[in-house]
XYZ file of C-alpha atoms in Angstrom:
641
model
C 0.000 0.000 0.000
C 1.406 3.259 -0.459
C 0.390 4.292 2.857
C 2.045 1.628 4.672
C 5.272 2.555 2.363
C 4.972 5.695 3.556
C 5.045 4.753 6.785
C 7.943 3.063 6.427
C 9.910 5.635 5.161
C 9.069 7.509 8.225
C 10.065 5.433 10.557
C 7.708 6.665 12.745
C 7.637 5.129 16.096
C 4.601 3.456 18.261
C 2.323 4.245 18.678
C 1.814 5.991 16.169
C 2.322 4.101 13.644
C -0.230 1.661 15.455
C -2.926 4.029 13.951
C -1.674 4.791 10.525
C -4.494 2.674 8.870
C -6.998 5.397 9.615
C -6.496 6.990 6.131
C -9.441 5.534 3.822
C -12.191 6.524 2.020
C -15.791 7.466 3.040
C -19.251 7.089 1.850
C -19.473 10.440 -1.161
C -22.406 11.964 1.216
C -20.414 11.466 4.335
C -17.448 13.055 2.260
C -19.824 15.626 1.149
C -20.605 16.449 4.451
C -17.560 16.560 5.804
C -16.675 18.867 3.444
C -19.781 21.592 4.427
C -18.833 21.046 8.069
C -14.974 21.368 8.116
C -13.726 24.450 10.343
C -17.007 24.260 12.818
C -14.393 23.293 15.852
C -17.052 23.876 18.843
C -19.611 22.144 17.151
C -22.131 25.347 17.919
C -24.533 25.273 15.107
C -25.393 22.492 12.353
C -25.136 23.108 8.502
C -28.605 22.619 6.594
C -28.944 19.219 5.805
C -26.736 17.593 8.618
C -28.592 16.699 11.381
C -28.890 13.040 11.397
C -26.309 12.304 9.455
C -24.243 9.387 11.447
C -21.083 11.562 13.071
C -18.433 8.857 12.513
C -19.418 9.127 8.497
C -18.453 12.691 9.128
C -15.200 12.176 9.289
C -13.600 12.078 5.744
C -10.640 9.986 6.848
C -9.663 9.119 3.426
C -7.971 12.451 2.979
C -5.889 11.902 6.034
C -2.659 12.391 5.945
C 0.775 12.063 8.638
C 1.950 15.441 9.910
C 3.686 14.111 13.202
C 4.682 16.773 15.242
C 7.629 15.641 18.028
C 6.753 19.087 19.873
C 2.624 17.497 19.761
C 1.393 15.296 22.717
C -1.397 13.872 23.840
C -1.494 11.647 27.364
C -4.510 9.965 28.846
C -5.085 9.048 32.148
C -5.864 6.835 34.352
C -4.388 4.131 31.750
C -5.862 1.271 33.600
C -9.720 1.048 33.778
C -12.378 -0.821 35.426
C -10.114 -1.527 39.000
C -13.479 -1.575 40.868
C -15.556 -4.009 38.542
C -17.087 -1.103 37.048
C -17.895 -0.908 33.230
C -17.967 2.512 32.728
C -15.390 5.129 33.821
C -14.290 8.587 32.772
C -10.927 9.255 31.523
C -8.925 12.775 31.241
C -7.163 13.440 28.015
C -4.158 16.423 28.271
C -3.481 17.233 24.763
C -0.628 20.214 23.431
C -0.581 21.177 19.973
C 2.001 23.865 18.686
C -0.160 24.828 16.061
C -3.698 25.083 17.820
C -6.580 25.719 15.379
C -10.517 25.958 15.807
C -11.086 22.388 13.797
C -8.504 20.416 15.818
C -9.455 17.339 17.231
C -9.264 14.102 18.893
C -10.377 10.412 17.926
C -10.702 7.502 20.397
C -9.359 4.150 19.037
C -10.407 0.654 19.635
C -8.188 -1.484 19.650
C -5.647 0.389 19.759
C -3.084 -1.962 17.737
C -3.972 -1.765 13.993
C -1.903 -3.123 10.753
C -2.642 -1.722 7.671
C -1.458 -4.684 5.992
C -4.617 -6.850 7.323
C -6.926 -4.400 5.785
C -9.857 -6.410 3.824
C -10.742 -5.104 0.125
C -14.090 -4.770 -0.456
C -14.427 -6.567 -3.983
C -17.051 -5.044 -6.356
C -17.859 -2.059 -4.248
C -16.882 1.650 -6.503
C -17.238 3.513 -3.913
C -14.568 2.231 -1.963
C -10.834 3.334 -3.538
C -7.334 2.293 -2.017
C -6.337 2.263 0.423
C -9.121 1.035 2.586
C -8.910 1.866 6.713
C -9.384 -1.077 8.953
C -11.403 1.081 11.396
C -12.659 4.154 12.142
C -12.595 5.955 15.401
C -14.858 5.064 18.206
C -15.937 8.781 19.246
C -14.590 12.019 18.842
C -14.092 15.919 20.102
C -13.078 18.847 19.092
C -9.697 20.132 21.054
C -11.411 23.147 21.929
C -14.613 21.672 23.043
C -14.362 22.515 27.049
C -11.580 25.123 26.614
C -12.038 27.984 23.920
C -8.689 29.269 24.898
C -6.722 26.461 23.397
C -6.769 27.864 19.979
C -3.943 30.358 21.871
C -2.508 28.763 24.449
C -2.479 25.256 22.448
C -2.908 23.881 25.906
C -6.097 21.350 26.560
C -7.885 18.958 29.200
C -10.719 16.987 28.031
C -12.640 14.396 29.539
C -13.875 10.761 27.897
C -16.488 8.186 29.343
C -15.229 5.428 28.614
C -16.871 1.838 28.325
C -15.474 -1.700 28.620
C -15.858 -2.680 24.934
C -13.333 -5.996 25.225
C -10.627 -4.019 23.946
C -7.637 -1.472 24.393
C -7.608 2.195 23.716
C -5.756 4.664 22.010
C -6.455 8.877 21.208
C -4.983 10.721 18.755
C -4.719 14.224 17.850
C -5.754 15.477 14.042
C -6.088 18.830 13.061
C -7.163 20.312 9.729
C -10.890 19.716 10.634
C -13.225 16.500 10.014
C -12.715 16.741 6.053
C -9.035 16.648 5.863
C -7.439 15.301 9.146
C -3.942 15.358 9.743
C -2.542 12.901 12.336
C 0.294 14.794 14.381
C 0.374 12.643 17.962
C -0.909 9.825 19.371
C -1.201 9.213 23.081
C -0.514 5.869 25.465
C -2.668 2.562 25.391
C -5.877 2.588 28.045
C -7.655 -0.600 28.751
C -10.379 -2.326 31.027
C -8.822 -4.450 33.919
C -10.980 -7.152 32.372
C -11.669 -6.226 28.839
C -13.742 -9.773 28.482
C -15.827 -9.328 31.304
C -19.772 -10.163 30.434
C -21.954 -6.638 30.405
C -24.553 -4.910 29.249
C -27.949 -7.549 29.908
C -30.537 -7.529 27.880
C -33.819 -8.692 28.638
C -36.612 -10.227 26.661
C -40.020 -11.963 26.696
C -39.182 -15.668 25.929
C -41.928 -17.513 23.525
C -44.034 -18.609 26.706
C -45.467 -15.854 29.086
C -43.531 -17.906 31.962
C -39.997 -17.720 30.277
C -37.482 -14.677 30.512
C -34.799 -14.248 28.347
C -31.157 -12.889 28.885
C -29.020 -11.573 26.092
C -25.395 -10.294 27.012
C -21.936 -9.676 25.761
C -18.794 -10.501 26.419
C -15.113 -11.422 25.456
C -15.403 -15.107 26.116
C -15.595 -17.672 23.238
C -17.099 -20.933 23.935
C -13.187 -22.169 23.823
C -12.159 -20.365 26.444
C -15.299 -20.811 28.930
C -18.636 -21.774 29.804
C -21.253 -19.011 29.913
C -24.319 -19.233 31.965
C -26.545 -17.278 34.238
C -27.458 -17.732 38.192
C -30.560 -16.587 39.361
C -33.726 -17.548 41.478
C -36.240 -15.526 43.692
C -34.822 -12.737 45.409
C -33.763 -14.460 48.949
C -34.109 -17.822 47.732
C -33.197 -20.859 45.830
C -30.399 -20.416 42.980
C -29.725 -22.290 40.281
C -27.888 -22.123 36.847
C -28.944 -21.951 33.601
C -26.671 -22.474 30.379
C -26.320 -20.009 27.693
C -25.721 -20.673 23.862
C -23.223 -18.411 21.899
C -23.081 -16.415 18.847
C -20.850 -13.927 17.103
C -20.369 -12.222 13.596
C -17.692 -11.596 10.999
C -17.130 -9.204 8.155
C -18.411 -11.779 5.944
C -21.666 -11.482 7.688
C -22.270 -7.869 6.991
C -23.985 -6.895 3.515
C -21.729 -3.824 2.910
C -19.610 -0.986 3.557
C -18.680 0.580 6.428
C -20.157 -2.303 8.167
C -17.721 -4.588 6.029
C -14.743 -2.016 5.891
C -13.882 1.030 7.882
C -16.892 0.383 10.184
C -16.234 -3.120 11.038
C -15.137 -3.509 15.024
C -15.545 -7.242 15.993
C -19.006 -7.336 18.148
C -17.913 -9.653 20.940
C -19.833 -13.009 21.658
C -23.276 -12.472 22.236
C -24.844 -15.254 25.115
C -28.530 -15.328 25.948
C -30.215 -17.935 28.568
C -33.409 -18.597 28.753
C -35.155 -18.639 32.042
C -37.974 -21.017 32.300
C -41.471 -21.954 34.870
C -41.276 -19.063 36.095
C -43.797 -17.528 39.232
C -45.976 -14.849 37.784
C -44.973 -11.224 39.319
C -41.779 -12.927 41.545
C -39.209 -11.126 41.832
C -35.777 -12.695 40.490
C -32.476 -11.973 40.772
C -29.703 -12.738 38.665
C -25.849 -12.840 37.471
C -24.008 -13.248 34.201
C -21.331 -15.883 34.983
C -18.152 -17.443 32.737
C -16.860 -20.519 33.979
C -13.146 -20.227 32.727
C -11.080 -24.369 31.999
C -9.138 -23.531 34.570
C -11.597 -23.746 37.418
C -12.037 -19.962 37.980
C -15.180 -17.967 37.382
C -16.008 -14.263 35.831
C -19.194 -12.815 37.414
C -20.848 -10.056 36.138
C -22.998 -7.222 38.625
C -26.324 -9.169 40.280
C -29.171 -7.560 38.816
C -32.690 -8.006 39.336
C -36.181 -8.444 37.258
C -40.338 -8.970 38.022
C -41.677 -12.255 36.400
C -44.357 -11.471 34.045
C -48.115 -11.126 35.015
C -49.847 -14.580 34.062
C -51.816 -14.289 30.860
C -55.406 -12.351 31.486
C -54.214 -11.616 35.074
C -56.103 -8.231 36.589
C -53.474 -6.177 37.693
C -51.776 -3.253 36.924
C -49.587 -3.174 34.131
C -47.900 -0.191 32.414
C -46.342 -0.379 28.980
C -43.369 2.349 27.340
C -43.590 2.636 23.663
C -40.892 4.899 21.250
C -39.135 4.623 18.231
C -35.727 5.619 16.520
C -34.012 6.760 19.883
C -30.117 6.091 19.212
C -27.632 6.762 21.356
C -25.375 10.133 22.822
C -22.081 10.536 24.588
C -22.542 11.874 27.985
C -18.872 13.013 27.145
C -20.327 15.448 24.432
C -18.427 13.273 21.606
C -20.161 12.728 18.202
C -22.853 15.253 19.007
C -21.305 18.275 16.731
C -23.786 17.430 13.980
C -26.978 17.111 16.757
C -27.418 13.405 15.793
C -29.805 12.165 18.366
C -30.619 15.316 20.363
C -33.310 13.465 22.626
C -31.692 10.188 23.149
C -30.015 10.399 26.846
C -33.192 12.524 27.957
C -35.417 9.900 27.057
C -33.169 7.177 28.700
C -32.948 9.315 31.657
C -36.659 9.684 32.221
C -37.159 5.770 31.830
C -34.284 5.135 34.125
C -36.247 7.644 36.551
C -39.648 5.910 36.529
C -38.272 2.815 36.124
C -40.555 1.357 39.200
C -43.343 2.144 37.018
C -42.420 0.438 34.390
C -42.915 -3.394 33.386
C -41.965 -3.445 29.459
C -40.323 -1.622 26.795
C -40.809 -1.477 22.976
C -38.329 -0.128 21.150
C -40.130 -0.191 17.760
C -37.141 0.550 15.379
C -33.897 2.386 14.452
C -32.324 0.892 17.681
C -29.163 2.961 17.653
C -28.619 4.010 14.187
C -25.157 2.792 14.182
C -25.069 2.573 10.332
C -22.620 -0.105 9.965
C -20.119 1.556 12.686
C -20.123 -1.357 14.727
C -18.801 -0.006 17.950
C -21.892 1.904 18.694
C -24.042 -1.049 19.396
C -21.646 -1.091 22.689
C -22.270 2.501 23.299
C -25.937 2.067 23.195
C -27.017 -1.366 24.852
C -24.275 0.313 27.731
C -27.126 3.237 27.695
C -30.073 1.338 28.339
C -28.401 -1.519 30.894
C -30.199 0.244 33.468
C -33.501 -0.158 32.110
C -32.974 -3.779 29.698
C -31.348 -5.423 32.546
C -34.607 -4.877 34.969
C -37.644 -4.777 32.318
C -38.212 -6.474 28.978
C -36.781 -4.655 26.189
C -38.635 -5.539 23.132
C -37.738 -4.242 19.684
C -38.635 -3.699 16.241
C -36.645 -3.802 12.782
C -36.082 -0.401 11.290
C -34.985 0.649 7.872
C -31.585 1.656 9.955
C -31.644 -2.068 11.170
C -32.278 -3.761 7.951
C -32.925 -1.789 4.633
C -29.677 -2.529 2.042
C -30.073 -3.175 -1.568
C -30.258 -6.948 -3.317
C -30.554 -8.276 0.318
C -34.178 -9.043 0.845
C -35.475 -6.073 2.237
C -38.958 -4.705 1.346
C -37.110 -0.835 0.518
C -33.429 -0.995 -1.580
C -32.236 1.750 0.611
C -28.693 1.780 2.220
C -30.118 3.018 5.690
C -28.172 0.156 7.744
C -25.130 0.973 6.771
C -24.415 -2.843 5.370
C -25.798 -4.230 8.614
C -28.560 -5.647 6.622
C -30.502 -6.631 10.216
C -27.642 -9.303 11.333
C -26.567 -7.204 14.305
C -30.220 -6.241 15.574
C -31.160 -10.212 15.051
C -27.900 -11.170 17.134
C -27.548 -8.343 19.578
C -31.656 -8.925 21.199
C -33.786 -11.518 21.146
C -37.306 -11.509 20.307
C -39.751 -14.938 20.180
C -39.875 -15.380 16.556
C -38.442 -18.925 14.949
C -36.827 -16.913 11.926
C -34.953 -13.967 13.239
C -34.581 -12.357 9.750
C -38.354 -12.309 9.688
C -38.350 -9.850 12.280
C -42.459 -10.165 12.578
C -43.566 -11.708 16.215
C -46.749 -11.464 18.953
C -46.109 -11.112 22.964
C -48.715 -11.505 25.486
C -48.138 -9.342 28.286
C -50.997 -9.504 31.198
C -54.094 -8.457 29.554
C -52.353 -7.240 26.446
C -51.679 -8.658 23.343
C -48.932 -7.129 21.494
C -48.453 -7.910 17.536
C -45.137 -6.580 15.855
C -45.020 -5.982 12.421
C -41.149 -5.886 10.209
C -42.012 -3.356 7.653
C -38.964 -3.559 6.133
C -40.359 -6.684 4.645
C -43.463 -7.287 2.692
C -46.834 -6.974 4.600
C -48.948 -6.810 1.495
C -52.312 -9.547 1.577
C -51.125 -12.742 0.344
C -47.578 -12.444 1.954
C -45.939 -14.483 4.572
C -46.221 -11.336 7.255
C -49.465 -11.035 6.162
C -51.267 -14.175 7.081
C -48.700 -13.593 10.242
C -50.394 -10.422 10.720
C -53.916 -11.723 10.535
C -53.203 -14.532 12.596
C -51.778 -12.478 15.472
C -54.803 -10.246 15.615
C -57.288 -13.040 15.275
C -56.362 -15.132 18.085
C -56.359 -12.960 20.904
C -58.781 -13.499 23.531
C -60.104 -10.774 24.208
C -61.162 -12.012 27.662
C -57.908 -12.617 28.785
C -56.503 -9.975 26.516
C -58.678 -7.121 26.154
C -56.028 -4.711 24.919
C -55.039 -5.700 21.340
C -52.302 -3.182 20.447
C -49.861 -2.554 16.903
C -46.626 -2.174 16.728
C -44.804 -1.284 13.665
C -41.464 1.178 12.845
C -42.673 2.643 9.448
C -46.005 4.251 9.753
C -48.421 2.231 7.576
C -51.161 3.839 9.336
C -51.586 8.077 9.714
C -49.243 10.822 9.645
C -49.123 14.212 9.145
C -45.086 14.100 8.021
C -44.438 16.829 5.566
C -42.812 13.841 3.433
C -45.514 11.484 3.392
C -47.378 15.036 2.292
C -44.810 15.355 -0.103
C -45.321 12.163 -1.994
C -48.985 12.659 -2.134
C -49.799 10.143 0.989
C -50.187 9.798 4.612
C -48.105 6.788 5.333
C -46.103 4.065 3.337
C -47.387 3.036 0.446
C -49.870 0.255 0.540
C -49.968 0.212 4.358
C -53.823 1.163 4.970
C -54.603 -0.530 1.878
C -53.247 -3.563 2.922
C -53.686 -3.299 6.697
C -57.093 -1.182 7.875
C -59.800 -4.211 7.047
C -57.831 -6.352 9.392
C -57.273 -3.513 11.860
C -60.715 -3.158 11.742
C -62.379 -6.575 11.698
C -60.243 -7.501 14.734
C -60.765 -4.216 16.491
C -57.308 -3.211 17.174
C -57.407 -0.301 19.758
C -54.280 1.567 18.967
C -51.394 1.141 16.563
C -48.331 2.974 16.878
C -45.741 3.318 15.105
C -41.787 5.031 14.676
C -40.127 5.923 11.478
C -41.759 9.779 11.934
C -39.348 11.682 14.076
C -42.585 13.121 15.955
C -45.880 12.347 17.625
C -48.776 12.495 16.553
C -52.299 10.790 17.709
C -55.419 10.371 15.706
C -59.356 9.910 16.377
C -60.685 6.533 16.208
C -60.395 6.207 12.372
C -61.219 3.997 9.523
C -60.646 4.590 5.768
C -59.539 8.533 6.803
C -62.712 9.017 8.853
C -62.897 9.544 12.197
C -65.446 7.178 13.982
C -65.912 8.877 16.766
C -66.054 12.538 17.699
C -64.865 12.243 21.416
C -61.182 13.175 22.242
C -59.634 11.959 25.527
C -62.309 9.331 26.867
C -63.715 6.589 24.668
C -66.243 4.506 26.508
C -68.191 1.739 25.341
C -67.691 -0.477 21.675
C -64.465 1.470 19.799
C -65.766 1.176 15.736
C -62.208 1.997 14.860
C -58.292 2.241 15.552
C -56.077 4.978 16.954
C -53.294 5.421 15.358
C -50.106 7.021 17.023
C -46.566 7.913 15.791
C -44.096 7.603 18.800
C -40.797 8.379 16.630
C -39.602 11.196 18.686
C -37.451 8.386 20.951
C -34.315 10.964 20.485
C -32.837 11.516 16.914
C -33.241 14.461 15.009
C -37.354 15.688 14.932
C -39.022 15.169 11.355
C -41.169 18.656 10.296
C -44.928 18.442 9.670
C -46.976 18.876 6.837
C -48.988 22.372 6.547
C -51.804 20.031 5.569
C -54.663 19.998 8.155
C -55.937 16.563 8.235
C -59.534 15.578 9.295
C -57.977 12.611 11.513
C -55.088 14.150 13.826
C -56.025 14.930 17.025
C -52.604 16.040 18.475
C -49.111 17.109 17.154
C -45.829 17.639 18.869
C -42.897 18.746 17.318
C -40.456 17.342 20.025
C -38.933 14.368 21.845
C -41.112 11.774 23.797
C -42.563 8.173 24.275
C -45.992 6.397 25.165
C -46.807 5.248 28.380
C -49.874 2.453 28.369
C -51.107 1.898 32.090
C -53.560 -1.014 32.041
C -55.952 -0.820 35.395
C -58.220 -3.670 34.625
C -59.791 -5.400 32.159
C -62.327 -2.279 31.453
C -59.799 0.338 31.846
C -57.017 1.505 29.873
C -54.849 5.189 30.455
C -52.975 6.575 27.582
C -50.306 9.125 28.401
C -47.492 10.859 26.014
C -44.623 11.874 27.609
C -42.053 14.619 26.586
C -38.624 13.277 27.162
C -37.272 16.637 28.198
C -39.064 16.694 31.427
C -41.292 13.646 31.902
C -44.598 15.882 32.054
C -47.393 14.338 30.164
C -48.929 16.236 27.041
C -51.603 14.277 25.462
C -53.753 11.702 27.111
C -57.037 9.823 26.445
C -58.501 6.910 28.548
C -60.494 3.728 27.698
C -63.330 2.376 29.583
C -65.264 -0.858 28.747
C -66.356 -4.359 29.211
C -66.000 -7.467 27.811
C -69.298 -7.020 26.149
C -68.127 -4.442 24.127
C -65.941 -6.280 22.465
C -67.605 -9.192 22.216
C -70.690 -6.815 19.950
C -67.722 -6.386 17.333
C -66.016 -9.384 17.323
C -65.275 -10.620 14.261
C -67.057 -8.205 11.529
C -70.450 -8.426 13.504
C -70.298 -4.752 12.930
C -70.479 -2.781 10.172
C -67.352 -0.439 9.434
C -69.299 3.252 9.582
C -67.926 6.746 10.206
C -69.096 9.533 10.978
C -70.021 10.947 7.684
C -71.801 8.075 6.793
């Protein structure tokens, strides 16, 4: 490569030539962007048509170039992480440039050891020209984020939060901006006390409303030990159960970066399932490695309710977003506002987390695009809540969609994840994982999940899936019968669904509202929209129903909400004033479902800034309401008929 002969004749000492291979090429609209951002060193302000683009793609790291500087340094400290068992810590980065400038910067590196010469080609792929990077930065910030006087005293402190991601670290210094980075130091090697150690739990409904399932990840292989998990009833009995293994390799992923410059090996990803268990008991549990040589690697004891038994009247109180992603607490990443909401809606779950028995994340989980680390950064974000609660999700066009791989839309939203690290990272109870479609029972609802990034269209697979899901609920046991999907085949009000002469995806209503209809589905909600936004009781663009925030008696149609304000950047609404929409916010939040009883259902959005509730609506009714409308017994009307 020339690079690599470049570094040669350098003879440029470690580490810094451990991170020459950061000098690659970048997707043209990351480039592109890059380019409009370059010189914005505080990260004040984002240029039109930025926000949400994915920061790492920001960096245009194939116009990188080696400007070591003997008089540049850059130390981190503490260099040993993690000495009391804890998985996150904060590190403090002293940096000196001779040359200080506005656009300077500094990249986090994991691991910190590359080799340019074990860089993978991507065969068949014109966007990507020699030579190709083996990995892009973890996070980044701007020199002079925390410290406006370093552009003239070159002088700089800034502060990382780290997380144990199984590997060592490495900063280094750049300046000339994000579009054309020059590398002039690099610092010393930081790392976890026990890089391997299994974090970040993530629980799930199992496929019977008795099982729990764990999901977690660690740096053990199934050569080097024996995962498992020990748990039983808070102050009781434990026992073990066994945990199978997976992992991924480049050759999984559908495309670059995901297959490239993106590519940062996931870990091994263990889940157990927890069976026969006691309705409502609390459980509590630990991630545990038996290592060959006798010894064992425990992870923190956590904790979790049992689900409610199927039917069961009690009360039971349901979280619902979308397309949330992930933010540093450090500040890193954020210079182009990519998910401006994210860490205030995690922070208001984590707060009512008492009051909270499942979550449904219904799509673009964290909107890593094929940069691999962040799936660390964000299951590390919501341990506190998907280690005590079920933490359902959804595929998303940022999960799945990539060309000539299956998916319902040819877009390149995932980045070339094409859905394996969402189907590997969480479980949810389906027998196909890349058929992301699946039903939970939870208590006395009945939850049916829809994959729009595959076909739902009558006649399909998903389809009959779809039908059958709705169909079988019993509605005595399950009086709540509730839709989840990510792209909004129902009602909106987005100013691009306007746009395109529509109110949701193509074909969705079409396809979907008879069965919505004939099996009285009493809300469906749905991501994708970067909003929310709550309709009457509709059918076929009518509303059914002229009341507003309490709906008593037999419901002749569905309410449709979009929850897709979880935390990236907000999506603008049309101007057009539809019939149908009840309520609009422009702004961050999530659903809160709080069933009372069989007869009684609350409704409550949330803002994610400050927890308050904005819109709510309750539903009251018995058994015999449903049962006078159960199954086409009668007759769709609205109210201009």
């Amino acid at each position: 490569m020339q690079i690599f002969l470049r570094e040669k004749r350098l003879k440029m000492k470690d580490p810094a030539r451990q991170l020459l291979p950061l000098l690659v090429n970048v997707l043209t609209a990351a480039v592109a962007a890059a380019a409009a951002f370059a010189g914005g060193g505080t990260g004040v302000g984002v240029p039109a048509g930025l926000a949400g683009v994915q920061p790492l793609a920001m960096i245009a790291i194939h116009m990188a170039s080696l400007e070591l500087d003997r008089s540049a340094c850059i130390k981190v400290s503490p260099i040993l992480l993690g000495l009391q068992k804890d998985d996150t810590e904060w590190v403090k980065v002293e940096l000196h440039s001779p040359k200080p400038s506005s656009d300077d910067w500094v990249g986090v590196f994991s691991p910190a050891n590359f080799n340019a010469s074990t860089c993978p080609t991507e065969v068949g792929n014109s966007r990507e020209q020699e030579p190709l990077i083996c990995s892009s930065p973890i996070k980044y910030q701007f020199a002079n984020y925390s410290n406006a006087e370093y552009i003239k005293t070159g002088n700089t402190t800034l502060r990382f939060q780290m997380i144990n991601q199984r590997s060592d670290f490495s900063f280094a210094l750049f300046r000339g901006g994000l579009a054309s980075p020059k590398l002039i130091a690099v610092s010393n090697t930081v790392s976890f006390a026990n890089p391997k150690a299994p974090l970040y739990p993530r629980l799930a409904q199992g496929k019977l409303w008795n099982e729990m399932t764990i999901t977690w990840t660690s740096g053990y292989n199934i050569d080097e030990a024996l995962p498992f998990v020990e748990w039983g009833p808070n102050d009781g009995h434990q026992t073990r159960s066994p945990a199978g293994t997976l992992t991924l390799s480049r050759n999984d992923m559908c495309g670059s970066p995901a297959r490239t410059f993106g590519w940062r090996h996931p870990g091994y990803i263990h889940t157990s399932f927890l069976k026969e268990l006691w309705p409502n008991t609390m459980y509590s549990y630990k991630l545990g490695h038996q290592l060959f040589n006798g010894s064992y690697v425990w992870s923190k004891a956590y904790s979790f309710r049992a689900s409610p038994y199927p039917g069961q009247d009690s009360l039971q109180r349901v979280i619902i977003f979308g397309d949330m992603g992930k933010a540093e607490r450090d500040g890193s990443n954020e210079f182009n506002n990519y998910q401006p909401g994210s860490l205030n809606t995690t922070d208001q779950l984590i707060k009512d987390l008492d009051n909270i028995d499942v979550v449904f994340h219904i799509g673009d989980i964290t909107y890593a695009n094929g940069y691999l680390s962040q799936w660390d950064q964000f299951t590390a974000q919501i341990e506190p809540i998907a280690s005590a609660v079920p933490y359902m999700i959804a595929s998303g066009n940022h999960e799945r969609d990539w060309p000539n791989t299956g998916s319902f839309y040819n877009t390149m939203d995932s980045g070339g994840e094409c859905g394996v690290l969402a189907e590997t990272m969480f479980y949810v109870p389906t027998d196909n994982r890349a058929k992301f479609w699946y039903s939970t029972d939870f208590g006395m609802f009945r939850f049916c999940i829809a994959d729009t990034e595959h076909d739902w269209r009558k006649g399909t697979e998903q389809y009959k899936f779809i039908e059958n899901c709705l169909s079988t609920a019993d509605r005595q046991k399950q009086p709540w019968l509730i839709f989840l999907a990510h792209r909004v085949l129902g009602y909106s009000s987005d100013y691009w669904y306007a746009k395109e002469g529509t109110f949701a995806e193509p074909m969705g209503r079409e396809s979907l509202e008879l069965l919505w209809q004939k099996y009285r589905v009493d809300i469906a909600l749905f991501g994708h929209v970067h909003n929310y936004e709550r309709t009457c009781p509709v059918y076929q663009s009518q509303c059914v129903n002229s009341e507003e925030s309490n709906y008593v008696g037999t419901m002749n149609g569905t309410i449709h909400v979009v929850v897709g304000g979880g935390g990236s950047h907000l999506s603008e609404f049309s101007n057009v004033q539809t019939a149908w929409s009840l309520y609009k916010d422009y702004d961050h939040g999530f659903v809160k479902l709080t069933a009372f009883n069989h007869s009684s259902l609350l409704f409550e959005y949330k803002k994610s800034s400050n927890g308050g509730v904005y819109d709510s609506f309750t539903i009251s009714r018995e058994y015999k309401d449903v049962l006078a409308c159960v199954h086409d017994s009668c007759s769709p009307t609205t109210l201009a008929s």
